[in-house]
XYZ file of C-alpha atoms in Angstrom:
749
model
C 20.852 1.867 -42.810
C 24.555 2.525 -43.974
C 24.752 4.928 -46.997
C 27.622 6.482 -49.003
C 28.215 10.006 -49.501
C 27.473 11.192 -53.048
C 26.844 14.619 -53.024
C 29.599 16.898 -54.562
C 28.089 20.274 -53.538
C 30.943 22.309 -51.232
C 31.076 22.082 -47.339
C 28.699 24.854 -45.956
C 31.792 25.774 -44.109
C 33.082 27.810 -47.259
C 30.033 30.079 -46.631
C 30.875 33.222 -45.215
C 27.527 33.940 -44.104
C 27.676 30.495 -41.587
C 27.153 31.725 -37.857
C 29.879 29.734 -36.122
C 28.641 27.897 -32.815
C 29.644 29.556 -29.834
C 32.507 28.148 -27.883
C 30.476 28.479 -24.641
C 27.751 26.391 -26.219
C 30.326 23.996 -27.487
C 32.021 23.728 -23.958
C 28.617 22.925 -22.266
C 27.699 20.284 -24.843
C 30.916 18.238 -24.637
C 30.402 18.511 -20.787
C 27.005 17.099 -20.726
C 26.117 20.340 -19.103
C 24.035 22.407 -20.959
C 20.639 24.010 -19.563
C 19.188 24.697 -22.588
C 20.430 22.085 -26.045
C 17.415 22.942 -27.606
C 18.356 26.440 -27.784
C 21.475 25.187 -29.646
C 20.990 21.556 -31.394
C 18.493 21.307 -34.483
C 17.980 23.807 -37.064
C 17.807 27.485 -36.270
C 17.306 30.891 -37.836
C 20.610 32.554 -38.974
C 19.844 35.710 -41.196
C 18.092 34.802 -44.374
C 19.231 31.269 -43.700
C 19.404 28.398 -41.406
C 22.260 27.167 -39.225
C 21.877 23.450 -38.250
C 23.959 21.912 -35.251
C 24.386 18.639 -33.587
C 26.618 17.052 -31.032
C 27.731 13.376 -32.734
C 30.874 12.111 -30.424
C 33.311 9.559 -32.750
C 31.425 10.853 -36.054
C 34.006 11.593 -38.937
C 31.236 13.514 -40.753
C 27.927 14.534 -40.637
C 25.362 15.710 -43.519
C 21.395 16.412 -43.477
C 19.687 14.936 -45.531
C 16.438 14.949 -47.862
C 14.415 11.701 -45.886
C 13.227 10.632 -49.842
C 15.558 11.115 -52.066
C 18.611 11.079 -49.528
C 19.796 14.471 -51.633
C 22.297 16.573 -49.584
C 20.783 19.581 -47.893
C 23.840 20.611 -45.910
C 27.233 19.338 -45.041
C 28.029 20.311 -41.567
C 31.644 20.889 -40.030
C 33.300 19.764 -37.018
C 33.499 22.518 -34.604
C 35.258 20.658 -32.301
C 36.577 17.764 -32.303
C 34.962 15.504 -29.851
C 31.963 16.126 -32.098
C 30.110 19.566 -32.531
C 28.575 20.169 -36.235
C 27.273 22.630 -37.605
C 26.504 23.986 -41.320
C 23.916 26.508 -42.955
C 22.011 26.785 -45.635
C 20.396 30.157 -47.243
C 16.702 29.298 -46.831
C 14.866 28.103 -44.278
C 15.334 24.615 -43.091
C 13.256 21.447 -44.475
C 10.816 20.816 -42.054
C 11.466 16.839 -42.779
C 15.149 15.970 -42.562
C 17.691 13.410 -41.435
C 20.844 13.034 -40.494
C 23.644 11.038 -42.252
C 26.372 10.337 -39.857
C 29.730 8.826 -40.880
C 31.847 6.730 -38.186
C 34.658 6.162 -40.532
C 35.934 2.276 -41.477
C 34.961 1.004 -37.967
C 31.603 2.435 -37.684
C 30.080 2.386 -40.739
C 27.452 5.360 -42.570
C 24.261 6.030 -40.542
C 20.995 7.944 -41.159
C 18.997 9.115 -38.045
C 16.029 11.256 -37.357
C 17.131 14.113 -35.568
C 15.550 14.602 -31.901
C 16.315 18.291 -31.896
C 14.010 18.951 -35.267
C 10.883 18.092 -33.038
C 8.759 21.153 -31.325
C 7.492 20.316 -27.738
C 4.395 17.684 -27.412
C 2.905 19.825 -24.574
C 0.056 21.725 -24.806
C -0.663 25.457 -22.792
C -3.129 23.656 -20.721
C -1.007 20.401 -19.735
C 1.789 22.979 -18.923
C -0.452 25.142 -17.072
C -1.555 22.358 -14.886
C 1.438 20.359 -14.338
C 3.012 24.307 -13.328
C -0.064 24.352 -10.335
C 0.230 20.582 -9.800
C -3.638 19.943 -9.952
C -2.985 17.836 -13.473
C -5.185 14.904 -12.293
C -4.154 12.743 -15.678
C -0.734 13.702 -15.492
C 0.546 10.697 -15.904
C -1.005 10.853 -19.443
C 2.060 13.366 -20.316
C 4.979 12.547 -18.199
C 7.165 9.155 -18.370
C 7.803 7.962 -21.418
C 4.806 7.393 -24.018
C 5.772 5.736 -27.483
C 4.264 8.330 -30.224
C 4.376 8.901 -34.070
C 5.356 12.905 -34.473
C 5.748 13.982 -38.296
C 5.250 10.575 -39.494
C 8.222 9.430 -37.309
C 7.831 6.509 -34.277
C 9.354 7.064 -31.452
C 8.900 8.000 -27.794
C 8.442 10.988 -25.850
C 9.974 11.316 -22.587
C 9.130 13.839 -19.919
C 10.355 14.054 -16.548
C 10.006 16.962 -13.564
C 13.327 17.782 -12.247
C 12.929 21.536 -11.056
C 16.186 22.096 -9.668
C 18.331 19.768 -12.232
C 21.285 21.728 -14.252
C 20.332 19.379 -17.149
C 18.218 16.025 -17.743
C 19.553 13.431 -20.229
C 17.713 10.199 -21.157
C 20.128 7.369 -21.274
C 19.718 3.571 -22.259
C 21.359 0.973 -24.890
C 19.815 2.936 -27.577
C 22.796 5.706 -27.029
C 25.137 3.159 -25.449
C 23.928 5.071 -21.772
C 25.840 8.056 -23.194
C 23.950 11.239 -21.462
C 25.772 13.726 -23.538
C 23.855 12.844 -26.663
C 19.954 13.347 -25.393
C 20.062 16.230 -23.185
C 16.462 17.170 -22.571
C 14.502 20.549 -23.225
C 13.110 22.368 -19.962
C 10.025 24.304 -19.801
C 11.234 27.062 -17.503
C 9.010 27.862 -14.204
C 7.243 23.869 -14.128
C 10.338 22.575 -13.997
C 9.817 19.637 -16.378
C 12.168 18.183 -19.077
C 11.102 16.647 -21.979
C 12.330 15.412 -25.401
C 11.186 13.120 -28.465
C 13.422 10.421 -29.418
C 13.116 8.606 -32.597
C 13.469 4.978 -32.999
C 13.052 4.259 -29.367
C 10.384 2.150 -29.014
C 8.435 -0.127 -26.316
C 11.000 -2.747 -24.787
C 13.654 -0.048 -24.617
C 15.227 0.027 -20.890
C 16.353 3.660 -20.248
C 17.302 6.089 -16.982
C 17.185 9.955 -17.136
C 20.967 10.970 -16.111
C 20.501 14.516 -14.040
C 23.264 16.881 -13.216
C 22.113 18.589 -10.172
C 22.118 22.421 -8.826
C 25.439 22.272 -7.924
C 27.113 20.428 -11.479
C 27.312 17.046 -10.073
C 26.058 14.058 -12.130
C 23.768 11.902 -9.603
C 23.198 8.296 -9.853
C 21.184 7.191 -12.622
C 17.448 7.392 -11.381
C 14.623 5.614 -13.005
C 11.404 7.187 -14.465
C 9.021 7.831 -11.439
C 6.161 7.510 -14.299
C 7.808 4.229 -15.807
C 4.920 2.413 -16.730
C 7.593 -0.719 -16.260
C 10.058 -1.555 -14.893
C 13.261 -4.433 -15.419
C 13.053 -7.321 -13.087
C 14.699 -6.735 -9.763
C 18.183 -6.211 -8.767
C 18.346 -4.744 -12.371
C 16.661 -1.180 -12.077
C 16.082 0.186 -15.518
C 12.656 1.981 -16.715
C 11.085 0.249 -19.510
C 9.765 2.551 -22.367
C 5.488 0.339 -22.529
C 3.091 3.203 -22.965
C 0.006 3.609 -21.130
C -1.645 -0.149 -20.479
C -4.525 -0.172 -22.764
C -5.930 -3.628 -22.212
C -9.479 -5.197 -23.512
C -12.119 -5.479 -20.867
C -15.134 -7.887 -19.816
C -16.076 -6.458 -16.648
C -19.284 -4.346 -17.820
C -21.374 -6.315 -15.402
C -19.013 -5.980 -12.534
C -18.775 -2.509 -12.887
C -22.069 -1.812 -12.784
C -22.915 -3.739 -9.942
C -19.877 -2.822 -8.051
C -21.557 0.162 -6.369
C -23.884 -2.573 -4.140
C -20.925 -4.622 -3.883
C -19.013 -2.460 -1.955
C -21.215 -0.461 0.253
C -21.719 -0.361 3.926
C -24.624 -3.115 4.030
C -22.825 -5.635 1.778
C -21.207 -8.836 2.791
C -17.564 -8.069 2.157
C -14.958 -10.658 3.288
C -11.365 -9.681 2.181
C -9.017 -12.515 1.064
C -5.169 -10.739 1.569
C -2.769 -12.315 -0.454
C 1.102 -11.823 -1.173
C 1.289 -12.950 -4.769
C 4.829 -13.906 -4.588
C 4.763 -16.633 -2.005
C 0.567 -17.841 -2.115
C 1.766 -20.455 -4.363
C 4.975 -21.406 -6.223
C 6.518 -24.197 -8.840
C 8.770 -26.277 -7.020
C 9.704 -27.828 -10.140
C 11.234 -24.603 -11.320
C 13.113 -23.355 -8.803
C 10.551 -22.210 -6.381
C 9.914 -19.519 -8.630
C 6.393 -17.582 -8.055
C 3.355 -17.679 -10.059
C 2.683 -15.083 -12.716
C -0.406 -13.100 -13.081
C -1.841 -15.793 -15.543
C -1.215 -18.727 -13.840
C -2.580 -17.005 -10.527
C -5.991 -16.065 -12.484
C -5.945 -20.100 -13.444
C -5.237 -20.678 -9.634
C -5.942 -17.849 -7.246
C -9.089 -16.583 -8.373
C -11.365 -20.367 -8.377
C -9.899 -20.926 -5.176
C -10.778 -17.251 -3.323
C -14.544 -17.416 -5.501
C -14.819 -21.203 -3.856
C -14.339 -20.269 -0.972
C -16.769 -17.592 -0.658
C -14.484 -14.582 -0.476
C -16.260 -11.436 -2.060
C -12.533 -9.599 -2.531
C -8.964 -9.979 -3.439
C -6.539 -7.726 -1.854
C -2.901 -7.790 -2.532
C -0.151 -6.564 -0.984
C 1.595 -3.554 -2.818
C 2.335 -4.289 -6.529
C 3.803 -1.113 -7.616
C 7.532 -2.357 -8.330
C 9.760 -2.564 -5.291
C 13.683 -3.257 -5.447
C 14.015 -5.464 -2.218
C 11.237 -8.628 -1.826
C 11.260 -8.138 1.705
C 9.953 -5.523 1.961
C 6.719 -7.124 0.844
C 6.317 -4.230 -1.822
C 5.692 -1.768 1.185
C 9.093 0.135 -0.236
C 7.663 1.032 -3.885
C 9.896 3.298 -6.545
C 7.718 2.677 -9.312
C 4.464 3.559 -8.285
C 2.948 3.493 -11.770
C 4.539 -0.252 -12.536
C 3.127 -3.283 -11.695
C 5.811 -5.262 -10.137
C 7.477 -7.086 -13.105
C 7.795 -10.194 -10.907
C 4.776 -11.733 -12.008
C 4.476 -10.244 -15.604
C 4.019 -7.361 -18.064
C 1.029 -4.622 -16.588
C -1.259 -6.165 -19.661
C -1.004 -9.517 -17.422
C -2.096 -7.684 -14.560
C -4.887 -6.064 -15.817
C -6.332 -9.446 -17.302
C -5.919 -10.689 -13.915
C -8.166 -7.939 -12.422
C -10.619 -8.707 -15.504
C -10.689 -12.467 -14.471
C -11.393 -11.671 -10.758
C -14.413 -8.805 -11.790
C -15.664 -12.121 -14.344
C -15.910 -14.512 -11.312
C -17.669 -11.840 -9.691
C -14.250 -10.393 -6.906
C -13.364 -7.274 -6.344
C -9.719 -6.398 -6.456
C -8.089 -4.008 -3.882
C -4.610 -3.098 -3.868
C -2.600 -2.199 -1.084
C -1.086 1.575 -1.757
C 1.860 3.140 -0.013
C 1.816 6.911 -0.413
C 3.123 7.006 3.649
C 6.750 6.533 2.853
C 9.699 5.760 -0.190
C 13.030 3.936 0.329
C 16.320 5.646 -0.116
C 17.761 3.462 -2.780
C 19.900 5.878 -4.945
C 18.111 4.738 -8.354
C 14.531 6.256 -6.829
C 13.072 9.049 -5.675
C 15.436 10.396 -3.082
C 17.230 13.968 -3.487
C 15.867 13.315 -7.121
C 17.143 16.169 -9.002
C 20.151 16.703 -6.295
C 17.250 18.284 -3.792
C 14.991 16.821 -1.333
C 12.432 17.184 -4.136
C 9.779 14.255 -2.897
C 11.210 14.248 0.759
C 11.324 16.785 3.164
C 15.079 18.221 3.548
C 14.868 18.329 7.648
C 14.893 14.531 8.287
C 12.747 15.328 11.424
C 9.987 16.043 9.133
C 11.396 13.690 5.789
C 12.619 10.372 7.279
C 10.683 6.997 8.998
C 13.203 6.592 11.758
C 11.551 2.797 12.384
C 12.069 2.223 8.462
C 14.994 4.028 7.626
C 12.729 5.496 4.795
C 11.905 8.636 3.515
C 8.202 11.032 3.899
C 6.666 12.651 0.783
C 6.750 16.092 1.281
C 2.218 16.458 1.020
C 2.659 20.414 1.661
C 4.413 20.372 -2.164
C 1.655 20.838 -4.837
C 3.730 18.615 -7.450
C 3.881 15.680 -4.808
C 0.482 15.667 -4.031
C -0.237 15.818 -7.589
C 2.267 12.810 -8.430
C 0.325 10.759 -5.328
C -2.913 11.869 -6.373
C -2.750 10.963 -9.871
C -0.803 7.507 -9.058
C -4.339 6.398 -7.046
C -6.531 7.328 -10.170
C -4.200 5.239 -12.223
C -4.932 2.196 -10.655
C -8.470 3.017 -10.787
C -8.520 4.651 -14.278
C -6.237 2.142 -16.177
C -6.782 -1.086 -13.995
C -10.307 -1.027 -13.122
C -8.832 -1.756 -9.527
C -12.192 -1.568 -7.004
C -10.598 -0.126 -3.953
C -7.314 1.179 -2.650
C -6.239 0.167 1.167
C -3.456 2.960 2.427
C -0.965 1.330 4.483
C 0.262 3.296 7.649
C -2.327 6.209 7.617
C -1.139 6.725 11.279
C 2.500 7.418 10.393
C 1.153 10.041 7.736
C -1.113 11.528 10.508
C 1.415 12.812 12.944
C 4.360 14.784 12.967
C 5.438 13.057 16.090
C 4.888 9.274 15.103
C 7.228 6.885 16.520
C 9.543 10.241 18.126
C 10.581 11.468 21.072
C 10.396 14.731 22.003
C 12.436 17.008 19.843
C 12.847 14.894 16.958
C 9.563 16.416 15.551
C 8.919 19.367 13.775
C 5.228 21.227 15.091
C 2.571 22.149 12.648
C 1.923 26.321 12.090
C -0.374 25.489 14.976
C 2.129 24.124 17.244
C 0.317 21.007 16.993
C 1.558 17.151 16.190
C -0.897 16.326 13.700
C 0.543 16.478 9.840
C -2.273 18.886 8.462
C -0.625 18.908 4.788
C -1.343 14.991 4.946
C -4.684 15.362 6.493
C -5.272 17.519 3.329
C -3.766 15.254 0.768
C -6.018 11.940 2.028
C -9.098 14.091 2.132
C -8.426 15.262 -1.214
C -7.425 11.765 -2.645
C -10.544 10.455 -1.274
C -12.601 13.006 -2.289
C -11.474 12.333 -6.110
C -11.450 8.779 -5.800
C -14.870 8.755 -4.729
C -16.085 11.204 -6.978
C -14.592 9.975 -10.311
C -15.060 6.702 -9.875
C -18.434 5.267 -9.088
C -18.461 2.165 -6.758
C -14.513 2.331 -5.749
C -13.851 2.383 -1.787
C -10.883 2.957 0.263
C -9.661 1.734 3.495
C -7.399 3.254 6.061
C -4.898 1.432 8.017
C -5.263 3.647 10.645
C -3.938 2.477 14.286
C -4.948 5.378 16.786
C -7.967 7.039 17.829
C -8.015 9.625 15.177
C -11.992 10.865 14.467
C -14.169 10.116 11.852
C -11.479 8.461 9.301
C -13.831 6.343 7.506
C -16.783 9.589 7.414
C -17.035 11.837 4.268
C -14.451 14.844 3.775
C -17.295 17.285 3.789
C -18.516 16.133 6.915
C -15.097 16.903 8.772
C -13.689 13.384 8.385
C -10.968 11.710 6.428
C -13.345 10.556 3.865
C -12.443 6.940 3.511
C -14.789 4.238 2.554
C -13.656 1.539 5.405
C -11.155 1.854 8.473
C -9.042 -1.312 10.076
C -9.908 -1.940 13.318
C -6.589 -2.884 14.840
C -7.995 -2.382 18.120
C -10.549 -5.213 17.941
C -7.701 -7.457 16.194
C -4.877 -6.620 19.190
C -7.479 -7.166 22.179
C -9.150 -10.386 20.386
C -5.761 -12.125 19.955
C -4.424 -11.098 23.052
C -7.556 -13.182 24.519
C -7.310 -15.987 22.397
C -3.754 -16.587 23.554
C -4.614 -16.798 27.152
C -4.948 -19.860 28.565
C -8.796 -20.866 29.546
C -8.537 -21.104 32.676
C -7.132 -17.085 32.913
C -9.562 -16.245 30.379
C -12.187 -14.848 32.386
C -10.109 -12.352 33.733
C -9.701 -10.830 30.544
C -12.828 -10.803 29.600
C -13.440 -7.482 28.137
C -10.671 -8.330 25.847
C -13.622 -9.380 23.429
C -16.406 -7.253 25.103
C -14.540 -3.841 24.754
C -14.512 -3.396 20.846
C -18.459 -2.980 21.104
C -18.014 0.434 22.885
C -16.821 1.960 19.624
C -17.906 -0.403 16.630
C -20.156 1.828 15.266
C -18.052 4.908 15.153
C -16.442 3.893 12.146
C -17.121 1.938 9.254
C -14.687 -1.130 10.510
C -12.906 -3.873 8.373
C -11.880 -6.729 10.850
C -8.157 -7.442 10.168
C -6.380 -10.612 10.283
C -3.802 -9.676 8.408
C 0.031 -10.374 7.130
C 1.192 -8.161 10.011
C 0.226 -10.847 12.796
C 1.742 -13.636 11.155
C 5.188 -12.341 10.849
C 8.318 -11.249 12.799
C 8.098 -13.684 15.202
C 4.583 -13.453 16.128
C 3.904 -17.137 14.631
C 0.909 -18.357 12.987
C -2.910 -17.608 13.748
C -2.423 -21.180 14.754
C 0.393 -21.278 16.835
C -1.080 -18.084 18.745
C -4.045 -20.603 19.947
C -2.943 -22.303 23.325
C -3.592 -26.182 24.454
C -2.755 -29.448 22.487
C -3.152 -29.811 19.170
C -7.091 -29.939 19.658
C -7.455 -27.059 21.453
C -5.512 -24.795 19.370
C -7.473 -26.014 16.502
C -10.626 -25.962 18.195
C -9.825 -22.070 19.516
C -8.896 -21.294 15.949
C -12.176 -22.176 14.721
C -14.070 -20.687 17.706
C -12.016 -17.344 16.828
C -13.154 -17.524 13.211
C -17.190 -17.998 14.383
C -16.644 -15.257 16.370
C -15.022 -12.926 13.968
C -17.209 -13.722 11.247
C -20.348 -12.793 14.001
C -19.117 -10.314 14.977
C -19.846 -6.364 12.955
C -17.940 -5.415 10.698
C -16.289 -6.854 7.191
C -13.850 -9.455 7.108
C -10.285 -9.907 6.048
C -7.727 -13.034 6.606
C -4.547 -13.059 5.057
C -3.315 -16.080 2.909
C -3.234 -19.470 4.857
C -4.849 -18.052 7.900
C -8.089 -20.035 5.930
C -6.730 -23.715 6.491
C -4.676 -22.525 9.782
C -1.256 -22.482 8.213
C 1.262 -23.901 11.008
C 4.377 -22.224 10.253
C 4.572 -18.178 10.458
C 4.486 -16.741 7.325
C 7.527 -16.521 4.997
C 7.568 -14.071 1.982
C 10.105 -16.206 -0.104
C 8.069 -19.855 0.019
C 5.153 -21.094 -0.341
C 2.318 -21.489 1.812
C 2.548 -25.357 2.896
C -0.409 -26.208 0.956
C 0.330 -29.763 1.930
C -1.263 -29.726 5.045
C -4.244 -29.974 3.332
C -4.045 -33.767 3.260
C -4.551 -33.495 6.949
C -8.305 -33.599 8.378
C -7.827 -30.702 10.595
C -6.538 -28.302 8.469
C -8.925 -29.498 5.556
C -11.814 -28.832 8.437
C -10.471 -25.406 8.644
C -10.795 -24.693 5.308
C -14.267 -25.835 4.856
C -15.186 -23.959 7.923
C -13.868 -20.784 5.878
C -15.812 -21.441 3.009
C -18.778 -22.204 5.231
C -18.710 -19.045 7.111
C -18.461 -16.804 4.441
C -21.397 -18.216 2.550
C -23.568 -17.630 5.916
C -22.168 -14.441 6.161
C -23.067 -13.843 2.328
C -26.696 -15.619 2.341
C -28.196 -14.014 6.179
C -28.684 -10.128 5.797
C -28.730 -9.812 9.885
C -24.754 -10.466 9.731
C -23.599 -8.000 7.529
C -26.787 -5.384 6.407
C -25.889 -3.469 9.500
C -21.962 -4.461 9.875
C -21.593 -0.528 10.327
C -24.819 0.503 12.487
C -25.625 -0.085 16.211
C -29.122 -1.587 15.139
C -27.394 -4.588 13.927
C -26.217 -5.492 17.126
C -27.440 -6.467 20.374
C -26.176 -8.341 23.546
C -27.792 -11.025 25.214
C -25.265 -11.934 27.249
C -21.840 -10.282 27.655
C -21.025 -10.448 31.436
C -20.733 -14.111 32.052
C -16.933 -14.199 32.379
C -16.824 -16.620 34.795
C -17.431 -19.009 32.068
C -15.785 -17.188 29.081
C -19.172 -17.160 27.024
C -20.719 -14.386 24.714
C -24.152 -14.387 23.398
C -25.319 -11.551 20.662
C -28.020 -11.137 18.686
C -27.338 -9.883 14.789
C -30.402 -8.058 12.911
C -30.953 -7.180 9.215
C -33.765 -4.931 8.275
C -37.371 -5.688 9.601
C -37.839 -8.086 7.387
C -34.530 -9.897 7.940
C -34.459 -13.152 10.609
C -32.282 -12.928 13.289
C -29.073 -14.397 13.984
C -28.439 -15.648 17.584
C -24.101 -15.938 18.715
C -23.231 -17.940 21.234
C -19.010 -18.684 21.676
C -17.757 -20.796 24.258
C -13.909 -20.188 24.881
C -13.167 -22.631 27.833
C -13.213 -26.581 26.890
C -15.799 -27.331 28.992
C -18.949 -28.032 27.646
C -22.303 -26.787 28.585
C -25.843 -28.903 28.680
C -28.798 -26.741 29.259
C -27.434 -23.354 29.310
C -30.415 -21.384 28.861
C -30.432 -18.421 26.745
C -32.982 -15.581 26.052
C -33.940 -14.690 22.770
C -36.733 -12.195 21.605
C -38.951 -14.890 19.547
C -40.244 -17.986 20.468
C -40.749 -20.940 17.983
C -37.812 -23.048 16.207
C -33.931 -21.564 16.030
C -31.980 -23.204 13.479
C -28.922 -24.266 13.893
C -27.001 -23.077 10.887
C -23.402 -23.452 12.087
C -21.003 -24.673 14.751
C -17.568 -24.840 14.704
C -17.574 -27.854 16.415
C -18.864 -29.796 14.052
C -17.162 -32.817 12.852
C -17.012 -31.707 9.168
C -14.582 -29.057 10.775
C -12.617 -31.007 12.765
C -14.444 -31.120 15.801
C -15.898 -33.444 18.218
C -19.429 -33.246 16.968
C -21.247 -31.810 19.932
C -24.276 -29.622 18.865
C -28.069 -29.013 18.922
C -29.266 -31.636 16.561
C -30.119 -28.950 13.920
C -31.925 -26.842 15.879
C -34.041 -25.807 19.429
C -37.260 -24.358 20.156
C -37.573 -21.789 22.327
C -40.593 -21.392 24.742
C -42.135 -18.707 26.452
C -40.007 -18.416 29.390
C -38.502 -14.986 29.836
C -34.550 -15.043 30.429
C -31.660 -12.626 29.673
C -34.664 -9.987 29.720
C -36.329 -11.139 26.572
C -39.385 -12.834 26.354
C -38.648 -16.042 25.044
C -35.797 -18.262 26.252
C -34.210 -21.617 24.938
C -31.911 -24.427 26.755
C -28.901 -25.325 24.328
C -25.674 -27.492 24.349
C -22.497 -25.341 24.043
C -19.506 -27.308 22.569
C -16.139 -26.706 24.096
C -13.754 -24.073 22.391
C -16.442 -23.296 19.519
C -19.121 -20.635 18.422
C -22.550 -21.766 17.228
C -24.873 -19.598 15.051
C -28.760 -20.107 15.240
C -30.796 -18.609 12.741
C -34.414 -18.092 14.180
C -36.946 -19.767 11.676
C -40.108 -18.241 13.074
């Protein structure tokens, strides 16, 4: 608050022993180009006394005062008209003092804490680990952390910018003036740090960086910010590490069992900004709290085991859907503060749902306020565009060979698990990380040290990340979106694999969707599209993904891909879902697919929830709920999703009729399930199928049931198998196969 100068003592400038500030230091401070501001500003020994220096542009007078009594300790003389002041006392300067700054009649008199009196908050171990790039909780040190130092509340800012000539913190608290708060450099590790008294949670800030050639860069957001302004604004916000309260101990205790290979895992993939909107309020997206009220009970009610969110790390462009993130440590501000996201995760767990995040360590955008040429050099990315630029997306590629960059990314993976209790990370675009020639022509890429196309640094990074994730958090998992035949993606790193828990089966998705888009009259020529996947189905721990990527960019909706008239489109889609849920592999379905959204997904608007007023759409939704419940209820459908003993073809060769028959098996005590898919609109009466056991086989699900919008053709609840060998089995039974339908039978004994 404003105060009046009352101390009558003479100015320190009259002391002949006062050491004048070096003109070179003055010039560098004024030019905002001093590499070691803590070596000049603040208190410094001078003979048997102390010299105190500060830089306060526009100030008329500056005094150092006792914070308790207000007594003047030293009057600082102006050494330069642009605001460099210094003064001296004939003894060691008190540890506690404040600056009283007189801005004249227009600005008044203010008392502030001097940031340059506070020592570094970094310990030797932190500095050592940061220097070698092995600090797995580096988010505890870098970024903006509210602290109380020496009884004073403020924020410690720290940022890695090793090639910068000078770094300063700017914000409303200093009128975005980079001259006022240049930071302390820790030589050798390239970390800059400062404690700013009086700056607390909610303050917007950025870093003003002068590059190695002396040029001022565009203001940079904090790579470790825990909160950011709502786009299109781009500043970071002081928030501190999220420290929410949790009520999910029961879920965490059982998480390992819920996510193991033998568990029923059915994932509902969601873009939180367009799942549902509020038309009464301009079509705004739901907040985390509102999503907790609506999305969680909806997904749980349909029997899904997990929700997977498209990337929620702060991103500047809505049209990237989050896949071009800038603030990897900040949940996007679009849906509320970090604590609200944590509450959303907690509510998922209390509802029995796991929460998977889409995580993007494969690339980052070129926005000037982000990581691109962060300190004036290619710091996070490669300098060579043949290594550092994704041509397809116009984004930059991380330099996985640099220890500090690996540390930044690995620390981020652990951050989401540590601080937000996230249950899994789905890693985007793994293929683009693994191959140096990904989407490049000859001569447009740089071979590895052995002359090959494999990105060995990325391989090491992915393995290390999976080892640390699985080793530090019991029960978590990772999922790779990997579209090539790279071997052992979901095998442990110590066995030569990449170490992921699961891999998306992109081949299954492409083959089966290609088949389903064919007119049924042509499907007999493409029968192998449905059977080929079983040749490699157990080479990885697969997830069958019908993701957002299949319903954008002109591809149409899943329903829109289906051939035929309206009835046949719905019947095809239902039959396909039945085929998918009975097929080996965990399940993933993008939002809207569960009620047969007609339109292609649009990230700027809500799903078409009004479609549920139509019976056929509501029927598909009921089918998904029943498929999920049956998948969880029958061990034969999930226990050996990832092992060959869980699957047995009965008839894979009837391409003429486009019919497939197979068995799913659990453990020895589990009853087998028979699945039959008829992918033509021709109903089949008295169709004989071989089975391993006689007795009754109960019809557990029929996608042609009237309740799902079908014709209601079926087997009246079940069929008796007789001792007539067929399909190499000791018994057989005569079935009615509905048109364009999948039917599931459980042996009742």
